[in-house]
Amino acid sequence: MIDEISMEILKILQDKARIPNVEVSRQVGLAPSAVLERIRKMEKTGIIDGYEVRLNPERFSRSQISYIHITTRLHSSGKGTIGDQLAAIPEIQEVHFIAGEDGYLVKARTANTEELGDLLRNQIATIEGVIATRTTTVLHTYKETSRIPIR
Amino acid sequence: MIDEISMEILKILQDKARIPNVEVSRQVGLAPSAVLERIRKMEKTGIIDGYEVRLNPERFSRSQISYIHITTRLHSSGKGTIGDQLAAIPEIQEVHFIAGEDGYLVKARTANTEELGDLLRNQIATIEGVIATRTTTVLHTYKETSRIPIR
DNA sequence: TATGAAATCAACTGTTT
DNA sequence: AAACAGTTGATTTCATA
Protein backbone atom coordinates (compact mmCIF):
# COMPACT_ATOMS: atom_id res chain seq x y z
CA MET A 1 0.00 0.00 0.00
CA ILE A 2 2.88 2.39 0.73
CA ASP A 3 5.81 1.88 -1.60
CA GLU A 4 9.49 2.63 -1.06
CA ILE A 5 9.38 6.17 -2.43
CA SER A 6 6.39 7.26 -0.33
CA MET A 7 8.10 5.78 2.71
CA GLU A 8 11.17 7.82 1.86
CA ILE A 9 9.03 10.96 1.58
CA LEU A 10 7.43 10.31 4.98
CA LYS A 11 10.83 9.84 6.60
CA ILE A 12 12.01 13.17 5.19
CA LEU A 13 8.84 14.89 6.43
CA GLN A 14 9.25 13.34 9.87
CA ASP A 15 12.68 14.91 10.11
CA LYS A 16 11.60 18.30 8.85
CA ALA A 17 7.88 18.82 8.29
CA ARG A 18 8.25 22.18 6.53
CA ILE A 19 11.00 21.26 4.10
CA PRO A 20 10.36 22.74 0.62
CA ASN A 21 8.78 20.34 -1.80
CA VAL A 22 11.53 20.77 -4.40
CA GLU A 23 14.05 19.67 -1.80
CA VAL A 24 12.06 16.49 -1.14
CA SER A 25 11.79 15.84 -4.85
CA ARG A 26 15.55 16.20 -5.25
CA GLN A 27 16.15 13.72 -2.45
CA VAL A 28 13.79 11.08 -3.78
CA GLY A 29 14.55 11.67 -7.46
CA LEU A 30 11.09 12.57 -8.70
CA ALA A 31 9.55 15.70 -10.21
CA PRO A 32 8.12 18.15 -7.62
CA SER A 33 4.60 17.66 -8.94
CA ALA A 34 4.85 13.90 -8.51
CA VAL A 35 6.00 14.26 -4.91
CA LEU A 36 3.20 16.70 -4.20
CA GLU A 37 0.66 14.31 -5.68
CA ARG A 38 1.90 11.52 -3.43
CA ILE A 39 1.71 13.72 -0.33
CA ARG A 40 -1.83 14.89 -1.21
CA LYS A 41 -2.91 11.28 -1.67
CA MET A 42 -1.50 10.29 1.70
CA GLU A 43 -3.31 13.22 3.29
CA LYS A 44 -6.56 12.07 1.66
CA THR A 45 -6.26 8.43 2.62
CA GLY A 46 -5.39 9.30 6.19
CA ILE A 47 -1.82 8.05 6.20
CA ILE A 48 -0.84 11.62 6.99
CA ASP A 49 -3.15 12.82 9.75
CA GLY A 50 -2.07 16.46 9.75
CA TYR A 51 0.64 18.91 10.67
CA GLU A 52 1.35 20.60 13.99
CA VAL A 53 3.37 23.58 15.21
CA ARG A 54 5.33 22.66 18.30
CA LEU A 55 5.50 25.67 20.63
CA ASN A 56 7.99 25.91 23.48
CA PRO A 57 5.93 25.23 26.64
CA GLU A 58 8.30 27.26 28.83
CA ARG A 59 7.61 30.40 26.81
CA PHE A 60 3.91 30.08 27.52
CA SER A 61 3.94 29.15 31.19
CA ARG A 62 3.26 25.48 30.63
CA SER A 63 6.39 23.91 32.12
CA GLN A 64 4.72 21.62 34.63
CA ILE A 65 3.70 18.22 33.24
CA SER A 66 1.44 16.06 35.38
CA TYR A 67 -0.09 12.67 34.81
CA ILE A 68 -3.39 12.26 36.58
CA HIS A 69 -5.05 8.90 37.21
CA ILE A 70 -8.78 9.45 37.49
CA THR A 71 -10.95 6.81 39.12
CA THR A 72 -14.58 6.88 38.05
CA ARG A 73 -17.85 5.18 38.89
CA LEU A 74 -18.51 2.31 36.51
CA HIS A 75 -21.96 3.52 35.48
CA SER A 76 -21.56 7.21 34.85
CA SER A 77 -24.65 9.22 34.09
CA GLY A 78 -24.37 12.92 33.35
CA LYS A 79 -24.02 14.68 30.01
CA GLY A 80 -21.60 13.02 27.63
CA THR A 81 -18.90 10.59 28.62
CA ILE A 82 -16.30 11.54 31.19
CA GLY A 83 -13.62 11.07 28.54
CA ASP A 84 -15.16 13.72 26.33
CA GLN A 85 -15.53 16.13 29.21
CA LEU A 86 -11.87 15.69 30.13
CA ALA A 87 -10.85 16.12 26.50
CA ALA A 88 -12.57 19.51 26.40
CA ILE A 89 -10.21 20.96 29.01
CA PRO A 90 -7.42 22.84 27.15
CA GLU A 91 -4.75 22.21 29.79
CA ILE A 92 -5.23 18.49 29.22
CA GLN A 93 -3.27 17.21 26.24
CA GLU A 94 -4.08 13.52 26.45
CA VAL A 95 -7.01 11.49 27.70
CA HIS A 96 -6.72 7.71 27.76
CA PHE A 97 -9.21 5.17 29.04
CA ILE A 98 -7.11 2.54 30.73
CA ALA A 99 -7.38 -1.12 31.64
CA GLY A 100 -7.45 -2.38 35.19
CA GLU A 101 -8.33 0.74 37.12
CA ASP A 102 -11.89 1.70 36.07
CA GLY A 103 -10.72 5.06 34.94
CA TYR A 104 -8.66 7.43 32.88
CA LEU A 105 -5.07 8.56 32.60
CA VAL A 106 -4.66 12.16 31.51
CA LYS A 107 -1.64 14.31 30.76
CA ALA A 108 -1.86 17.94 31.84
CA ARG A 109 0.31 21.01 31.37
CA THR A 110 0.15 23.87 33.83
CA ALA A 111 2.37 26.78 34.82
CA ASN A 112 3.00 25.37 38.30
CA THR A 113 1.55 23.22 41.06
CA GLU A 114 -0.86 25.94 42.06
CA GLU A 115 -2.53 25.89 38.66
CA LEU A 116 -2.48 22.11 38.86
CA GLY A 117 -4.43 22.26 42.10
CA ASP A 118 -6.91 24.55 40.41
CA LEU A 119 -7.32 22.13 37.55
CA LEU A 120 -7.84 19.18 39.90
CA ARG A 121 -10.34 20.86 42.18
CA ASN A 122 -12.30 23.08 39.83
CA GLN A 123 -12.24 21.25 36.53
CA ILE A 124 -11.69 17.54 37.12
CA ALA A 125 -13.23 16.84 40.53
CA THR A 126 -16.44 18.58 39.49
CA ILE A 127 -17.13 16.14 36.66
CA GLU A 128 -20.03 13.79 37.47
CA GLY A 129 -18.78 10.26 38.10
CA VAL A 130 -15.24 11.16 39.14
CA ILE A 131 -14.46 9.46 42.45
CA ALA A 132 -10.76 10.12 43.05
CA THR A 133 -7.56 11.37 41.43
CA ARG A 134 -3.93 10.43 41.91
CA THR A 135 -1.33 12.75 40.42
CA THR A 136 2.18 11.93 39.24
CA THR A 137 4.39 14.99 39.01
CA VAL A 138 7.09 15.16 36.34
CA LEU A 139 10.46 16.48 37.52
CA HIS A 140 12.36 16.24 34.26
CA THR A 141 11.53 15.25 30.70
CA TYR A 142 14.14 13.41 28.63
CA LYS A 143 12.06 12.89 25.52
CA GLU A 144 8.71 14.13 24.27
CA THR A 145 7.71 13.49 20.68
CA SER A 146 4.72 12.31 18.69
CA ARG A 147 6.99 10.66 16.16
CA ILE A 148 6.32 6.99 15.48
CA PRO A 149 8.84 4.51 14.10
CA ILE A 150 7.88 3.70 10.51
CA ARG A 151 9.05 0.74 8.48
CA MET B 1 8.20 39.82 24.47
CA ILE B 2 5.46 38.46 22.20
CA ASP B 3 3.08 41.14 20.98
CA GLU B 4 -0.55 40.86 19.96
CA ILE B 5 0.12 40.23 16.27
CA SER B 6 2.63 37.45 16.87
CA MET B 7 0.20 35.86 19.29
CA GLU B 8 -2.46 36.01 16.60
CA ILE B 9 -0.11 34.35 14.14
CA LEU B 10 0.67 31.55 16.59
CA LYS B 11 -3.01 30.89 17.20
CA ILE B 12 -3.64 30.64 13.47
CA LEU B 13 -0.71 28.23 13.08
CA GLN B 14 -1.92 26.11 15.99
CA ASP B 15 -5.22 25.65 14.21
CA LYS B 16 -3.70 24.88 10.85
CA ALA B 17 0.06 24.52 10.73
CA ARG B 18 0.26 24.47 6.93
CA ILE B 19 -2.05 27.36 6.19
CA PRO B 20 -0.72 29.47 3.28
CA ASN B 21 1.28 32.45 4.41
CA VAL B 22 -0.82 34.92 2.38
CA GLU B 23 -3.89 33.73 4.23
CA VAL B 24 -2.20 34.42 7.57
CA SER B 25 -1.10 37.85 6.38
CA ARG B 26 -4.65 38.65 5.31
CA GLN B 27 -5.98 37.63 8.72
CA VAL B 28 -3.48 39.70 10.71
CA GLY B 29 -3.34 42.63 8.28
CA LEU B 30 0.35 42.60 7.44
CA ALA B 31 2.32 41.97 4.27
CA PRO B 32 3.26 38.30 3.69
CA SER B 33 6.94 39.10 4.05
CA ALA B 34 6.36 40.75 7.42
CA VAL B 35 4.48 37.70 8.69
CA LEU B 36 7.25 35.44 7.49
CA GLU B 37 9.87 37.56 9.22
CA ARG B 38 7.97 37.27 12.49
CA ILE B 39 7.66 33.50 12.12
CA ARG B 40 11.36 33.15 11.32
CA LYS B 41 12.25 35.19 14.37
CA MET B 42 10.07 33.06 16.60
CA GLU B 43 11.73 29.97 15.17
CA LYS B 44 15.14 31.44 15.95
CA THR B 45 14.35 32.53 19.48
CA GLY B 46 12.80 29.15 20.28
CA ILE B 47 9.23 30.30 20.74
CA ILE B 48 8.40 28.00 17.86
CA ASP B 49 10.16 24.71 18.53
CA GLY B 50 9.45 23.10 15.18
CA TYR B 51 6.86 21.50 12.97
CA GLU B 52 5.70 17.89 12.99
CA VAL B 53 3.89 15.61 10.58
CA ARG B 54 1.27 13.62 12.42
CA LEU B 55 1.15 10.13 10.91
CA ASN B 56 -1.75 7.78 11.52
CA PRO B 57 -0.40 5.20 14.02
CA GLU B 58 -2.81 2.52 12.81
CA ARG B 59 -1.33 2.64 9.32
CA PHE B 60 2.10 1.88 10.72
CA SER B 61 1.25 -0.82 13.23
CA ARG B 62 1.54 1.41 16.27
CA SER B 63 -1.99 1.27 17.67
CA GLN B 64 -1.14 0.07 21.14
CA ILE B 65 -0.28 2.81 23.63
CA SER B 66 1.25 1.78 26.94
CA TYR B 67 2.46 3.76 29.90
CA ILE B 68 5.28 2.06 31.73
CA HIS B 69 6.38 2.98 35.25
CA ILE B 70 10.02 2.04 35.64
CA THR B 71 11.52 1.69 39.09
CA THR B 72 15.28 2.17 39.24
CA ARG B 73 18.09 1.91 41.74
CA LEU B 74 18.92 5.28 43.25
CA HIS B 75 22.60 5.13 42.41
CA SER B 76 22.74 3.91 38.85
CA SER B 77 26.13 3.23 37.37
CA GLY B 78 26.39 2.10 33.75
CA LYS B 79 26.95 4.17 30.64
CA GLY B 80 24.85 7.33 30.48
CA THR B 81 21.75 7.98 32.49
CA ILE B 82 18.84 5.60 32.36
CA GLY B 83 16.69 8.43 31.02
CA ASP B 84 18.92 8.86 27.98
CA GLN B 85 19.00 5.14 27.32
CA LEU B 86 15.21 4.99 27.43
CA ALA B 87 14.97 8.03 25.17
CA ALA B 88 17.06 6.25 22.54
CA ILE B 89 14.42 3.54 22.03
CA PRO B 90 12.29 4.55 19.02
CA GLU B 91 9.10 2.89 20.25
CA ILE B 92 9.25 5.14 23.30
CA GLN B 93 7.76 8.58 22.61
CA GLU B 94 8.08 10.13 26.04
CA VAL B 95 10.46 9.69 28.97
CA HIS B 96 9.72 11.53 32.20
CA PHE B 97 11.61 11.39 35.48
CA ILE B 98 8.94 11.46 38.13
CA ALA B 99 8.59 12.44 41.76
CA GLY B 100 7.84 9.98 44.51
CA GLU B 101 8.67 6.69 42.90
CA ASP B 102 12.42 6.71 42.29
CA GLY B 103 11.92 6.19 38.62
CA TYR B 104 10.57 7.01 35.20
CA LEU B 105 7.26 7.13 33.40
CA VAL B 106 7.49 6.34 29.71
CA LYS B 107 4.95 6.27 26.90
CA ALA B 108 5.39 3.53 24.33
CA ARG B 109 3.71 2.69 21.03
CA THR B 110 3.74 -0.87 19.76
CA ALA B 111 1.73 -2.90 17.26
CA ASN B 112 0.28 -5.15 19.96
CA THR B 113 0.88 -6.63 23.39
CA GLU B 114 3.36 -9.11 21.99
CA GLU B 115 5.66 -6.34 20.79
CA LEU B 116 5.11 -4.61 24.11
CA GLY B 117 6.38 -7.73 25.89
CA ASP B 118 9.40 -7.68 23.61
CA LEU B 119 10.08 -4.06 24.44
CA LEU B 120 9.79 -4.69 28.19
CA ARG B 121 11.97 -7.79 28.28
CA ASN B 122 14.60 -7.06 25.66
CA GLN B 123 14.97 -3.32 25.70
CA ILE B 124 13.89 -1.94 29.05
CA ALA B 125 14.64 -4.70 31.55
CA THR B 126 18.17 -5.05 30.18
CA ILE B 127 19.11 -1.47 31.12
CA GLU B 128 21.52 -1.35 34.07
CA GLY B 129 19.74 -0.04 37.17
CA VAL B 130 16.19 -0.97 36.19
CA ILE B 131 14.58 -2.90 39.03
CA ALA B 132 10.95 -3.30 38.04
CA THR B 133 8.30 -2.17 35.56
CA ARG B 134 4.56 -1.71 35.88
CA THR B 135 2.59 -1.26 32.68
CA THR B 136 -0.70 0.56 32.16
CA THR B 137 -2.46 -0.48 28.97
CA VAL B 138 -4.54 2.05 27.06
CA LEU B 139 -7.90 0.76 25.82
CA HIS B 140 -9.16 3.91 24.13
CA THR B 141 -7.76 7.38 23.51
CA TYR B 142 -10.12 10.37 23.63
CA LYS B 143 -7.55 13.08 23.02
CA GLU B 144 -3.89 13.16 22.02
CA THR B 145 -2.32 16.46 21.07
CA SER B 146 0.85 18.43 21.72
CA ARG B 147 -1.10 21.67 21.58
CA ILE B 148 -0.71 23.99 24.57
CA PRO B 149 -3.12 26.72 25.61
CA ILE B 150 -1.54 30.09 24.84
CA ARG B 151 -2.52 33.44 26.22
C1' DT C 1 10.09 46.02 11.96
C1' DA C 2 7.46 46.70 7.63
C1' DT C 3 7.27 47.01 2.77
C1' DG C 4 7.40 45.99 -2.39
C1' DA C 5 10.14 44.04 -6.27
C1' DA C 6 12.36 40.01 -7.99
C1' DA C 7 13.53 35.14 -7.81
C1' DT C 8 12.21 30.73 -6.32
C1' DC C 9 8.78 27.50 -5.22
C1' DA C 10 3.94 25.48 -4.88
C1' DA C 11 -0.08 23.91 -6.92
C1' DC C 12 -3.20 23.28 -10.53
C1' DT C 13 -4.10 21.57 -15.34
C1' DG C 14 -2.76 19.14 -19.57
C1' DT C 15 -0.59 15.54 -21.79
C1' DT C 16 1.94 11.37 -22.12
C1' DT C 17 3.26 6.71 -20.98
C1' DA D 1 -2.50 5.28 -12.17
C1' DA D 2 1.57 7.87 -12.11
C1' DA D 3 5.05 11.10 -13.90
C1' DC D 4 5.98 15.28 -16.19
C1' DA D 5 5.86 20.13 -18.16
C1' DG D 6 3.75 24.60 -18.37
C1' DT D 7 1.12 28.24 -16.23
C1' DT D 8 -0.56 30.84 -12.44
C1' DG D 9 -0.18 32.40 -7.96
C1' DA D 10 2.20 32.03 -3.43
C1' DT D 11 6.49 32.07 -0.83
C1' DT D 12 10.84 33.86 0.24
C1' DT D 13 14.76 36.90 -0.17
C1' DC D 14 16.59 41.42 -0.42
C1' DA D 15 17.05 46.33 -0.72
C1' DT D 16 15.04 50.20 1.25
C1' DA D 17 12.62 53.07 4.33
Coordinates of C-alpha atoms (C1' of nucleotides) in Angstrom, one line a residue:
Chain A
M1 CA 0.0 0.0 0.0
I2 CA 2.9 2.4 0.7
D3 CA 5.8 1.9 -1.6
E4 CA 9.5 2.6 -1.1
I5 CA 9.4 6.2 -2.4
S6 CA 6.4 7.3 -0.3
M7 CA 8.1 5.8 2.7
E8 CA 11.2 7.8 1.9
I9 CA 9.0 11.0 1.6
L10 CA 7.4 10.3 5.0
K11 CA 10.8 9.8 6.6
I12 CA 12.0 13.2 5.2
L13 CA 8.8 14.9 6.4
Q14 CA 9.2 13.3 9.9
D15 CA 12.7 14.9 10.1
K16 CA 11.6 18.3 8.8
A17 CA 7.9 18.8 8.3
R18 CA 8.3 22.2 6.5
I19 CA 11.0 21.3 4.1
P20 CA 10.4 22.7 0.6
N21 CA 8.8 20.3 -1.8
V22 CA 11.5 20.8 -4.4
E23 CA 14.1 19.7 -1.8
V24 CA 12.1 16.5 -1.1
S25 CA 11.8 15.8 -4.9
R26 CA 15.5 16.2 -5.2
Q27 CA 16.1 13.7 -2.4
V28 CA 13.8 11.1 -3.8
G29 CA 14.6 11.7 -7.5
L30 CA 11.1 12.6 -8.7
A31 CA 9.5 15.7 -10.2
P32 CA 8.1 18.1 -7.6
S33 CA 4.6 17.7 -8.9
A34 CA 4.9 13.9 -8.5
V35 CA 6.0 14.3 -4.9
L36 CA 3.2 16.7 -4.2
E37 CA 0.7 14.3 -5.7
R38 CA 1.9 11.5 -3.4
I39 CA 1.7 13.7 -0.3
R40 CA -1.8 14.9 -1.2
K41 CA -2.9 11.3 -1.7
M42 CA -1.5 10.3 1.7
E43 CA -3.3 13.2 3.3
K44 CA -6.6 12.1 1.7
T45 CA -6.3 8.4 2.6
G46 CA -5.4 9.3 6.2
I47 CA -1.8 8.1 6.2
I48 CA -0.8 11.6 7.0
D49 CA -3.1 12.8 9.7
G50 CA -2.1 16.5 9.7
Y51 CA 0.6 18.9 10.7
E52 CA 1.4 20.6 14.0
V53 CA 3.4 23.6 15.2
R54 CA 5.3 22.7 18.3
L55 CA 5.5 25.7 20.6
N56 CA 8.0 25.9 23.5
P57 CA 5.9 25.2 26.6
E58 CA 8.3 27.3 28.8
R59 CA 7.6 30.4 26.8
F60 CA 3.9 30.1 27.5
S61 CA 3.9 29.1 31.2
R62 CA 3.3 25.5 30.6
S63 CA 6.4 23.9 32.1
Q64 CA 4.7 21.6 34.6
I65 CA 3.7 18.2 33.2
S66 CA 1.4 16.1 35.4
Y67 CA -0.1 12.7 34.8
I68 CA -3.4 12.3 36.6
H69 CA -5.1 8.9 37.2
I70 CA -8.8 9.4 37.5
T71 CA -10.9 6.8 39.1
T72 CA -14.6 6.9 38.0
R73 CA -17.8 5.2 38.9
L74 CA -18.5 2.3 36.5
H75 CA -22.0 3.5 35.5
S76 CA -21.6 7.2 34.8
S77 CA -24.6 9.2 34.1
G78 CA -24.4 12.9 33.4
K79 CA -24.0 14.7 30.0
G80 CA -21.6 13.0 27.6
T81 CA -18.9 10.6 28.6
I82 CA -16.3 11.5 31.2
G83 CA -13.6 11.1 28.5
D84 CA -15.2 13.7 26.3
Q85 CA -15.5 16.1 29.2
L86 CA -11.9 15.7 30.1
A87 CA -10.8 16.1 26.5
A88 CA -12.6 19.5 26.4
I89 CA -10.2 21.0 29.0
P90 CA -7.4 22.8 27.1
E91 CA -4.8 22.2 29.8
I92 CA -5.2 18.5 29.2
Q93 CA -3.3 17.2 26.2
E94 CA -4.1 13.5 26.4
V95 CA -7.0 11.5 27.7
H96 CA -6.7 7.7 27.8
F97 CA -9.2 5.2 29.0
I98 CA -7.1 2.5 30.7
A99 CA -7.4 -1.1 31.6
G100 CA -7.4 -2.4 35.2
E101 CA -8.3 0.7 37.1
D102 CA -11.9 1.7 36.1
G103 CA -10.7 5.1 34.9
Y104 CA -8.7 7.4 32.9
L105 CA -5.1 8.6 32.6
V106 CA -4.7 12.2 31.5
K107 CA -1.6 14.3 30.8
A108 CA -1.9 17.9 31.8
R109 CA 0.3 21.0 31.4
T110 CA 0.2 23.9 33.8
A111 CA 2.4 26.8 34.8
N112 CA 3.0 25.4 38.3
T113 CA 1.6 23.2 41.1
E114 CA -0.9 25.9 42.1
E115 CA -2.5 25.9 38.7
L116 CA -2.5 22.1 38.9
G117 CA -4.4 22.3 42.1
D118 CA -6.9 24.6 40.4
L119 CA -7.3 22.1 37.6
L120 CA -7.8 19.2 39.9
R121 CA -10.3 20.9 42.2
N122 CA -12.3 23.1 39.8
Q123 CA -12.2 21.2 36.5
I124 CA -11.7 17.5 37.1
A125 CA -13.2 16.8 40.5
T126 CA -16.4 18.6 39.5
I127 CA -17.1 16.1 36.7
E128 CA -20.0 13.8 37.5
G129 CA -18.8 10.3 38.1
V130 CA -15.2 11.2 39.1
I131 CA -14.5 9.5 42.5
A132 CA -10.8 10.1 43.1
T133 CA -7.6 11.4 41.4
R134 CA -3.9 10.4 41.9
T135 CA -1.3 12.7 40.4
T136 CA 2.2 11.9 39.2
T137 CA 4.4 15.0 39.0
V138 CA 7.1 15.2 36.3
L139 CA 10.5 16.5 37.5
H140 CA 12.4 16.2 34.3
T141 CA 11.5 15.3 30.7
Y142 CA 14.1 13.4 28.6
K143 CA 12.1 12.9 25.5
E144 CA 8.7 14.1 24.3
T145 CA 7.7 13.5 20.7
S146 CA 4.7 12.3 18.7
R147 CA 7.0 10.7 16.2
I148 CA 6.3 7.0 15.5
P149 CA 8.8 4.5 14.1
I150 CA 7.9 3.7 10.5
R151 CA 9.0 0.7 8.5
Chain B
M1 CA 8.2 39.8 24.5
I2 CA 5.5 38.5 22.2
D3 CA 3.1 41.1 21.0
E4 CA -0.6 40.9 20.0
I5 CA 0.1 40.2 16.3
S6 CA 2.6 37.5 16.9
M7 CA 0.2 35.9 19.3
E8 CA -2.5 36.0 16.6
I9 CA -0.1 34.3 14.1
L10 CA 0.7 31.5 16.6
K11 CA -3.0 30.9 17.2
I12 CA -3.6 30.6 13.5
L13 CA -0.7 28.2 13.1
Q14 CA -1.9 26.1 16.0
D15 CA -5.2 25.6 14.2
K16 CA -3.7 24.9 10.9
A17 CA 0.1 24.5 10.7
R18 CA 0.3 24.5 6.9
I19 CA -2.0 27.4 6.2
P20 CA -0.7 29.5 3.3
N21 CA 1.3 32.5 4.4
V22 CA -0.8 34.9 2.4
E23 CA -3.9 33.7 4.2
V24 CA -2.2 34.4 7.6
S25 CA -1.1 37.8 6.4
R26 CA -4.6 38.7 5.3
Q27 CA -6.0 37.6 8.7
V28 CA -3.5 39.7 10.7
G29 CA -3.3 42.6 8.3
L30 CA 0.3 42.6 7.4
A31 CA 2.3 42.0 4.3
P32 CA 3.3 38.3 3.7
S33 CA 6.9 39.1 4.0
A34 CA 6.4 40.7 7.4
V35 CA 4.5 37.7 8.7
L36 CA 7.3 35.4 7.5
E37 CA 9.9 37.6 9.2
R38 CA 8.0 37.3 12.5
I39 CA 7.7 33.5 12.1
R40 CA 11.4 33.1 11.3
K41 CA 12.3 35.2 14.4
M42 CA 10.1 33.1 16.6
E43 CA 11.7 30.0 15.2
K44 CA 15.1 31.4 15.9
T45 CA 14.4 32.5 19.5
G46 CA 12.8 29.2 20.3
I47 CA 9.2 30.3 20.7
I48 CA 8.4 28.0 17.9
D49 CA 10.2 24.7 18.5
G50 CA 9.4 23.1 15.2
Y51 CA 6.9 21.5 13.0
E52 CA 5.7 17.9 13.0
V53 CA 3.9 15.6 10.6
R54 CA 1.3 13.6 12.4
L55 CA 1.2 10.1 10.9
N56 CA -1.8 7.8 11.5
P57 CA -0.4 5.2 14.0
E58 CA -2.8 2.5 12.8
R59 CA -1.3 2.6 9.3
F60 CA 2.1 1.9 10.7
S61 CA 1.2 -0.8 13.2
R62 CA 1.5 1.4 16.3
S63 CA -2.0 1.3 17.7
Q64 CA -1.1 0.1 21.1
I65 CA -0.3 2.8 23.6
S66 CA 1.3 1.8 26.9
Y67 CA 2.5 3.8 29.9
I68 CA 5.3 2.1 31.7
H69 CA 6.4 3.0 35.3
I70 CA 10.0 2.0 35.6
T71 CA 11.5 1.7 39.1
T72 CA 15.3 2.2 39.2
R73 CA 18.1 1.9 41.7
L74 CA 18.9 5.3 43.2
H75 CA 22.6 5.1 42.4
S76 CA 22.7 3.9 38.9
S77 CA 26.1 3.2 37.4
G78 CA 26.4 2.1 33.7
K79 CA 26.9 4.2 30.6
G80 CA 24.9 7.3 30.5
T81 CA 21.8 8.0 32.5
I82 CA 18.8 5.6 32.4
G83 CA 16.7 8.4 31.0
D84 CA 18.9 8.9 28.0
Q85 CA 19.0 5.1 27.3
L86 CA 15.2 5.0 27.4
A87 CA 15.0 8.0 25.2
A88 CA 17.1 6.3 22.5
I89 CA 14.4 3.5 22.0
P90 CA 12.3 4.6 19.0
E91 CA 9.1 2.9 20.2
I92 CA 9.3 5.1 23.3
Q93 CA 7.8 8.6 22.6
E94 CA 8.1 10.1 26.0
V95 CA 10.5 9.7 29.0
H96 CA 9.7 11.5 32.2
F97 CA 11.6 11.4 35.5
I98 CA 8.9 11.5 38.1
A99 CA 8.6 12.4 41.8
G100 CA 7.8 10.0 44.5
E101 CA 8.7 6.7 42.9
D102 CA 12.4 6.7 42.3
G103 CA 11.9 6.2 38.6
Y104 CA 10.6 7.0 35.2
L105 CA 7.3 7.1 33.4
V106 CA 7.5 6.3 29.7
K107 CA 5.0 6.3 26.9
A108 CA 5.4 3.5 24.3
R109 CA 3.7 2.7 21.0
T110 CA 3.7 -0.9 19.8
A111 CA 1.7 -2.9 17.3
N112 CA 0.3 -5.1 20.0
T113 CA 0.9 -6.6 23.4
E114 CA 3.4 -9.1 22.0
E115 CA 5.7 -6.3 20.8
L116 CA 5.1 -4.6 24.1
G117 CA 6.4 -7.7 25.9
D118 CA 9.4 -7.7 23.6
L119 CA 10.1 -4.1 24.4
L120 CA 9.8 -4.7 28.2
R121 CA 12.0 -7.8 28.3
N122 CA 14.6 -7.1 25.7
Q123 CA 15.0 -3.3 25.7
I124 CA 13.9 -1.9 29.1
A125 CA 14.6 -4.7 31.6
T126 CA 18.2 -5.0 30.2
I127 CA 19.1 -1.5 31.1
E128 CA 21.5 -1.3 34.1
G129 CA 19.7 0.0 37.2
V130 CA 16.2 -1.0 36.2
I131 CA 14.6 -2.9 39.0
A132 CA 11.0 -3.3 38.0
T133 CA 8.3 -2.2 35.6
R134 CA 4.6 -1.7 35.9
T135 CA 2.6 -1.3 32.7
T136 CA -0.7 0.6 32.2
T137 CA -2.5 -0.5 29.0
V138 CA -4.5 2.0 27.1
L139 CA -7.9 0.8 25.8
H140 CA -9.2 3.9 24.1
T141 CA -7.8 7.4 23.5
Y142 CA -10.1 10.4 23.6
K143 CA -7.6 13.1 23.0
E144 CA -3.9 13.2 22.0
T145 CA -2.3 16.5 21.1
S146 CA 0.8 18.4 21.7
R147 CA -1.1 21.7 21.6
I148 CA -0.7 24.0 24.6
P149 CA -3.1 26.7 25.6
I150 CA -1.5 30.1 24.8
R151 CA -2.5 33.4 26.2
Chain C
dT1 C1' 10.1 46.0 12.0
dA2 C1' 7.5 46.7 7.6
dT3 C1' 7.3 47.0 2.8
dG4 C1' 7.4 46.0 -2.4
dA5 C1' 10.1 44.0 -6.3
dA6 C1' 12.4 40.0 -8.0
dA7 C1' 13.5 35.1 -7.8
dT8 C1' 12.2 30.7 -6.3
dC9 C1' 8.8 27.5 -5.2
dA10 C1' 3.9 25.5 -4.9
dA11 C1' -0.1 23.9 -6.9
dC12 C1' -3.2 23.3 -10.5
dT13 C1' -4.1 21.6 -15.3
dG14 C1' -2.8 19.1 -19.6
dT15 C1' -0.6 15.5 -21.8
dT16 C1' 1.9 11.4 -22.1
dT17 C1' 3.3 6.7 -21.0
Chain D
dA1 C1' -2.5 5.3 -12.2
dA2 C1' 1.6 7.9 -12.1
dA3 C1' 5.0 11.1 -13.9
dC4 C1' 6.0 15.3 -16.2
dA5 C1' 5.9 20.1 -18.2
dG6 C1' 3.7 24.6 -18.4
dT7 C1' 1.1 28.2 -16.2
dT8 C1' -0.6 30.8 -12.4
dG9 C1' -0.2 32.4 -8.0
dA10 C1' 2.2 32.0 -3.4
dT11 C1' 6.5 32.1 -0.8
dT12 C1' 10.8 33.9 0.2
dT13 C1' 14.8 36.9 -0.2
dC14 C1' 16.6 41.4 -0.4
dA15 C1' 17.0 46.3 -0.7
dT16 C1' 15.0 50.2 1.2
dA17 C1' 12.6 53.1 4.3

